[in-house]
Amino acid sequence: MSAELFLAQDTLEGNNPVLNMAIFGLFVAVTLVIVLRASRSTRTASDYYAAGRAFSGPQNGIAISGDYLSAASFLGIAGAIAVYGYDGFLYSIGFLVAWLVALLLVAELLRNTGKFTLGDVLAFRMQQRPVRAAAATSTLAVSFFYLLAQMAGAGILVALLLGITSDAGQALVISIVGVVMIIYVLVGGMKGTTWVQIIKAVLLIAGAAVMTFWVLAQHGFNLSDVLGASADRNGDAVLHPGAKYGATELSKIDFISLSLALVLGTAGLPHVLMRFYTVPTARDARRSVVWAIALIGLFYLFTLVLGYGAGALVGADAISSAPGGENAAAPMLAQALGGPVLLGIIAAIAFATILAVVAGLTITASASFAHDIYANVIKKGEVDSKESEVRVARITAVVIGALAIVGGILAREQNVAFLVALAFAVAASANLPTIVYSLFWRRFNTRGALFSIYGGLIVTITLIVFSPAVSGKVKVDPETGEEVSASMLPLGVDFSWFPLENPGLVSIPVSFFLGWLGTMLSKEHDSEKFAEMEVRALTGAGAEKATQH
Amino acid sequence: MTTTERTLAPEDWERVHQSADFARLRRKLRSFVFPMTGLFLAWYLLYVLLADYAPEFMSTEVLGHVNVGLLFGLGQFVSTFVITGLYVRHANKHLDPVADKLRDELEEVAAK
């Protein structure tokens, strides 16, 4: 154990931070040039929010996978498979199957009824101001939780890949990442951001493909041999379900709860939904999802090989005790396979991933604030010019970017892994029921929408705050044998009463119920608007087309 | 803004909404997506429950080190790809032609 620990630190210190930074710098330089070029044709609100709706289905599909495959899914899932084996794989399946909800129930109908934001669709046949305010609140909440998780991840990567351990150094790198991201969003708008996602997705999937091929080549292109090699080194448990979630009855239920939030949350993530507005028609939205499913599916098949490959070639113990823990699996595997150059490339891709996902979240949150809150709630839909709306969106992007930098620096050493689960749980509880009801349920009305959005948001956040993810969870440090906190708050603070770390199992049904209850408690119903919405949703009549430049 | 945005009156939307073609389009959409959603969610939950509560069964080795759980997991990938393909075929064949026809009708009304 101690020899492996020494080795682990040695390998990661043996990486070449200058090389890593140079490759990442090249990515930033290339994408900045492209973003600057994209900015020349960004004039109207439709350009800024929806890239003039001029992306093709395949382009948008690649961008969706770029937006969706966050550092958490790249580093986190490969690491979870390397250390826990099969249970890490369970994650990726939920993330993939979720796309069928988007394909079958949401993507095309949303593209046909909305313009820029989730609020456009939810408020279509409701009272505009309250529903838009609610939609924006939940969009901002989900985006902020997700953003904070990404920025905290950036802090871990800085330590892991750049070898920067001082507080000031890490804060500086996080700030640089944040500033570059703000420039992308500010200058390039949705078009620039989309190109960043596309480039990043291609690099990420290509990088994963190369490593997968390499691992398979070392094992005679036999998946069973990769599994066997990992089992030989780390024990048979890595091949069986239960290493992570099978410990107690409670952890099993927690896993069901997580699975539910993953599969129902994706189609409610605002930054994913907003991507459907960047294509000219519903048919292109469908093609986007088909491409996204193909690429995301392929990528998760790669991570299966990468995870077990890292288990076999690096070893679960070495990964667990490396700086960054499980997140180090993919970089350590790259090091083991291709030395410092491959590690540099994978490290740069990991940074590019954070940059691209954070840019996507920021533009979504800023669009929602400017379009829903500023233009429709504050100005009551009578904005003097679309330019002032875009100006507000740009200012919001800077504010959100600044918050992300500060949050990222503060959350750097915190255990904030639960934030991604929280973002998915809110998306599945507050957003998805409201979207499904609005699109398919004739009777649904304003009060129903407010009940399901605010109800879902409040229930989910309350359950998380009083869950073991925030306080009261204790684990024993394997090195020292001492008890340490496994929650966000330190040891000794315990106000948890909700036993699950993932609230989805309770919050999702409660939100569906609240949406129904709110609807039944109000007589309001606009059948004319419903007819219009349904005809628009199914036929695409009157939907905004691509703008010509 | 497209021109249709301003010129279509509530009666136009209502008329299409009441039409037999639209009813057929809605039926063709719902009769595919609702059962399919139920099916893949059930299939996914079955997988999650088996991994959770039947780990011995899932650990049964089938081919070398490839066990039932892994095959089930890969089966989720396959089913996702297959359902995607089926939906695209269904939409191309049964949804798009009717949707195009109704949209053209509405856009003609709007252009008058």
mmCIF file of N, CA, C and O in Angstrom, chain A residues 9-53:
data_model
loop_
_atom_site.group_PDB
_atom_site.id
_atom_site.type_symbol
_atom_site.label_atom_id
_atom_site.label_comp_id
_atom_site.label_asym_id
_atom_site.label_seq_id
_atom_site.Cartn_x
_atom_site.Cartn_y
_atom_site.Cartn_z
ATOM 1 N N GLN A 9 1.944 9.220 -6.153
ATOM 2 C CA GLN A 9 2.334 10.625 -6.097
ATOM 3 C C GLN A 9 3.451 10.900 -7.091
ATOM 4 O O GLN A 9 3.487 11.915 -7.747
ATOM 5 N N ASP A 10 4.316 9.891 -7.202
ATOM 6 C CA ASP A 10 5.438 10.037 -8.107
ATOM 7 C C ASP A 10 4.962 10.202 -9.544
ATOM 8 O O ASP A 10 5.382 11.106 -10.240
ATOM 9 N N THR A 11 4.030 9.341 -9.980
ATOM 10 C CA THR A 11 3.581 9.436 -11.364
ATOM 11 C C THR A 11 2.919 10.779 -11.634
ATOM 12 O O THR A 11 3.161 11.380 -12.664
ATOM 13 N N LEU A 12 2.084 11.231 -10.690
ATOM 14 C CA LEU A 12 1.398 12.476 -10.998
ATOM 15 C C LEU A 12 2.337 13.662 -10.907
ATOM 16 O O LEU A 12 2.192 14.626 -11.645
ATOM 17 N N GLU A 13 3.320 13.579 -10.008
ATOM 18 C CA GLU A 13 4.299 14.659 -9.988
ATOM 19 C C GLU A 13 5.206 14.561 -11.201
ATOM 20 O O GLU A 13 5.739 15.538 -11.674
ATOM 21 N N GLY A 14 5.331 13.335 -11.701
ATOM 22 C CA GLY A 14 6.154 13.128 -12.888
ATOM 23 C C GLY A 14 5.541 13.697 -14.153
ATOM 24 O O GLY A 14 6.154 13.649 -15.214
ATOM 25 N N ASN A 15 4.312 14.186 -14.049
ATOM 26 C CA ASN A 15 3.741 14.763 -15.265
ATOM 27 C C ASN A 15 4.366 16.117 -15.526
ATOM 28 O O ASN A 15 5.047 16.693 -14.681
ATOM 29 N N ASN A 16 4.126 16.629 -16.704
ATOM 30 C CA ASN A 16 4.801 17.851 -17.115
ATOM 31 C C ASN A 16 3.796 19.003 -17.191
ATOM 32 O O ASN A 16 3.138 19.183 -18.212
ATOM 33 N N PRO A 17 3.658 19.775 -16.105
ATOM 34 C CA PRO A 17 2.636 20.824 -16.069
ATOM 35 C C PRO A 17 2.793 21.844 -17.189
ATOM 36 O O PRO A 17 1.802 22.362 -17.708
ATOM 37 N N VAL A 18 4.032 22.128 -17.577
ATOM 38 C CA VAL A 18 4.253 23.119 -18.627
ATOM 39 C C VAL A 18 3.647 22.621 -19.937
ATOM 40 O O VAL A 18 2.943 23.346 -20.652
ATOM 41 N N LEU A 19 3.887 21.328 -20.221
ATOM 42 C CA LEU A 19 3.323 20.728 -21.428
ATOM 43 C C LEU A 19 1.796 20.760 -21.371
ATOM 44 O O LEU A 19 1.126 21.138 -22.337
ATOM 45 N N ASN A 20 1.238 20.363 -20.201
ATOM 46 C CA ASN A 20 -0.221 20.373 -20.035
ATOM 47 C C ASN A 20 -0.783 21.761 -20.324
ATOM 48 O O ASN A 20 -1.770 21.920 -21.029
ATOM 49 N N MET A 21 -0.110 22.774 -19.745
ATOM 50 C CA MET A 21 -0.612 24.141 -19.909
ATOM 51 C C MET A 21 -0.458 24.600 -21.350
ATOM 52 O O MET A 21 -1.317 25.311 -21.875
ATOM 53 N N ALA A 22 0.622 24.188 -22.011
ATOM 54 C CA ALA A 22 0.840 24.604 -23.403
ATOM 55 C C ALA A 22 -0.262 24.045 -24.296
ATOM 56 O O ALA A 22 -0.818 24.755 -25.144
ATOM 57 N N ILE A 23 -0.608 22.762 -24.091
ATOM 58 C CA ILE A 23 -1.643 22.156 -24.938
ATOM 59 C C ILE A 23 -2.995 22.828 -24.670
ATOM 60 O O ILE A 23 -3.746 23.147 -25.599
ATOM 61 N N PHE A 24 -3.281 23.076 -23.400
ATOM 62 C CA PHE A 24 -4.531 23.760 -23.053
ATOM 63 C C PHE A 24 -4.540 25.181 -23.631
ATOM 64 O O PHE A 24 -5.552 25.642 -24.172
ATOM 65 N N GLY A 25 -3.381 25.872 -23.557
ATOM 66 C CA GLY A 25 -3.272 27.220 -24.121
ATOM 67 C C GLY A 25 -3.570 27.232 -25.612
ATOM 68 O O GLY A 25 -4.252 28.122 -26.125
ATOM 69 N N LEU A 26 -3.120 26.183 -26.299
ATOM 70 C CA LEU A 26 -3.378 26.060 -27.735
ATOM 71 C C LEU A 26 -4.882 25.940 -27.985
ATOM 72 O O LEU A 26 -5.437 26.599 -28.876
ATOM 73 N N PHE A 27 -5.545 25.112 -27.161
ATOM 74 C CA PHE A 27 -7.008 24.959 -27.288
ATOM 75 C C PHE A 27 -7.695 26.308 -27.104
ATOM 76 O O PHE A 27 -8.568 26.694 -27.893
ATOM 77 N N VAL A 28 -7.286 27.041 -26.062
ATOM 78 C CA VAL A 28 -7.908 28.337 -25.785
ATOM 79 C C VAL A 28 -7.672 29.293 -26.957
ATOM 80 O O VAL A 28 -8.594 29.974 -27.419
ATOM 81 N N ALA A 29 -6.442 29.308 -27.490
ATOM 82 C CA ALA A 29 -6.122 30.224 -28.583
ATOM 83 C C ALA A 29 -6.983 29.922 -29.814
ATOM 84 O O ALA A 29 -7.593 30.814 -30.401
ATOM 85 N N VAL A 30 -7.048 28.621 -30.179
ATOM 86 C CA VAL A 30 -7.820 28.240 -31.369
ATOM 87 C C VAL A 30 -9.298 28.586 -31.180
ATOM 88 O O VAL A 30 -9.938 29.186 -32.057
ATOM 89 N N THR A 31 -9.854 28.235 -30.003
ATOM 90 C CA THR A 31 -11.279 28.497 -29.803
ATOM 91 C C THR A 31 -11.558 29.999 -29.745
ATOM 92 O O THR A 31 -12.583 30.437 -30.242
ATOM 93 N N LEU A 32 -10.624 30.783 -29.202
ATOM 94 C CA LEU A 32 -10.862 32.229 -29.142
ATOM 95 C C LEU A 32 -10.939 32.835 -30.545
ATOM 96 O O LEU A 32 -11.785 33.694 -30.811
ATOM 97 N N VAL A 33 -10.068 32.363 -31.439
ATOM 98 C CA VAL A 33 -10.124 32.860 -32.815
ATOM 99 C C VAL A 33 -11.487 32.536 -33.429
ATOM 100 O O VAL A 33 -12.148 33.382 -34.033
ATOM 101 N N ILE A 34 -11.942 31.298 -33.215
ATOM 102 C CA ILE A 34 -13.227 30.895 -33.782
ATOM 103 C C ILE A 34 -14.370 31.703 -33.175
ATOM 104 O O ILE A 34 -15.287 32.143 -33.876
ATOM 105 N N VAL A 35 -14.296 31.935 -31.862
ATOM 106 C CA VAL A 35 -15.337 32.712 -31.190
ATOM 107 C C VAL A 35 -15.365 34.142 -31.730
ATOM 108 O O VAL A 35 -16.424 34.713 -31.986
ATOM 109 N N LEU A 36 -14.176 34.706 -31.965
ATOM 110 C CA LEU A 36 -14.119 36.068 -32.521
ATOM 111 C C LEU A 36 -14.750 36.126 -33.900
ATOM 112 O O LEU A 36 -15.496 37.047 -34.226
ATOM 113 N N ARG A 37 -14.476 35.116 -34.712
ATOM 114 C CA ARG A 37 -15.094 35.072 -36.041
ATOM 115 C C ARG A 37 -16.607 34.950 -35.938
ATOM 116 O O ARG A 37 -17.341 35.591 -36.679
ATOM 117 N N ALA A 38 -17.059 34.109 -34.973
ATOM 118 C CA ALA A 38 -18.506 33.921 -34.795
ATOM 119 C C ALA A 38 -19.169 35.218 -34.363
ATOM 120 O O ALA A 38 -20.320 35.487 -34.697
ATOM 121 N N SER A 39 -18.417 36.066 -33.645
ATOM 122 C CA SER A 39 -19.016 37.274 -33.091
ATOM 123 C C SER A 39 -19.414 38.257 -34.181
ATOM 124 O O SER A 39 -20.293 39.079 -34.002
ATOM 125 N N ARG A 40 -18.775 38.142 -35.361
ATOM 126 C CA ARG A 40 -19.089 39.097 -36.429
ATOM 127 C C ARG A 40 -20.532 38.993 -36.873
ATOM 128 O O ARG A 40 -21.111 39.964 -37.332
ATOM 129 N N SER A 41 -21.108 37.775 -36.780
ATOM 130 C CA SER A 41 -22.484 37.656 -37.254
ATOM 131 C C SER A 41 -23.474 37.627 -36.087
ATOM 132 O O SER A 41 -24.621 37.257 -36.250
ATOM 133 N N THR A 42 -23.036 38.003 -34.896
ATOM 134 C CA THR A 42 -23.955 38.037 -33.758
ATOM 135 C C THR A 42 -24.511 39.448 -33.595
ATOM 136 O O THR A 42 -23.829 40.335 -33.113
ATOM 137 N N ARG A 43 -25.755 39.636 -34.060
ATOM 138 C CA ARG A 43 -26.355 40.970 -33.980
ATOM 139 C C ARG A 43 -27.639 40.996 -33.167
ATOM 140 O O ARG A 43 -27.805 41.785 -32.268
ATOM 141 N N THR A 44 -28.553 40.090 -33.498
ATOM 142 C CA THR A 44 -29.878 40.146 -32.872
ATOM 143 C C THR A 44 -29.949 39.243 -31.646
ATOM 144 O O THR A 44 -29.021 38.487 -31.359
ATOM 145 N N ALA A 45 -31.100 39.322 -30.955
ATOM 146 C CA ALA A 45 -31.313 38.435 -29.811
ATOM 147 C C ALA A 45 -31.276 36.979 -30.252
ATOM 148 O O ALA A 45 -30.718 36.122 -29.572
ATOM 149 N N SER A 46 -31.866 36.712 -31.423
ATOM 150 C CA SER A 46 -31.869 35.334 -31.917
ATOM 151 C C SER A 46 -30.446 34.844 -32.193
ATOM 152 O O SER A 46 -30.136 33.670 -31.989
ATOM 153 N N ASP A 47 -29.562 35.748 -32.636
ATOM 154 C CA ASP A 47 -28.158 35.372 -32.822
ATOM 155 C C ASP A 47 -27.498 35.069 -31.481
ATOM 156 O O ASP A 47 -26.817 34.072 -31.320
ATOM 157 N N TYR A 48 -27.725 35.981 -30.530
ATOM 158 C CA TYR A 48 -27.024 35.839 -29.253
ATOM 159 C C TYR A 48 -27.511 34.613 -28.480
ATOM 160 O O TYR A 48 -26.709 33.846 -27.956
ATOM 161 N N TYR A 49 -28.848 34.420 -28.409
ATOM 162 C CA TYR A 49 -29.373 33.308 -27.610
ATOM 163 C C TYR A 49 -29.371 31.977 -28.343
ATOM 164 O O TYR A 49 -29.260 30.934 -27.734
ATOM 165 N N ALA A 50 -29.626 32.036 -29.654
ATOM 166 C CA ALA A 50 -29.897 30.780 -30.356
ATOM 167 C C ALA A 50 -29.048 30.628 -31.613
ATOM 168 O O ALA A 50 -29.374 29.833 -32.488
ATOM 169 N N ALA A 51 -27.947 31.372 -31.695
ATOM 170 C CA ALA A 51 -27.017 31.261 -32.816
ATOM 171 C C ALA A 51 -27.734 31.405 -34.154
ATOM 172 O O ALA A 51 -27.387 30.733 -35.125
ATOM 173 N N GLY A 52 -28.759 32.268 -34.185
ATOM 174 C CA GLY A 52 -29.504 32.483 -35.424
ATOM 175 C C GLY A 52 -30.244 31.237 -35.909
ATOM 176 O O GLY A 52 -30.709 31.188 -37.036
ATOM 177 N N ARG A 53 -30.343 30.230 -35.045
ATOM 178 C CA ARG A 53 -30.983 28.937 -35.359
ATOM 179 C C ARG A 53 -30.385 28.315 -36.610
ATOM 180 O O ARG A 53 -31.089 27.680 -37.394
#
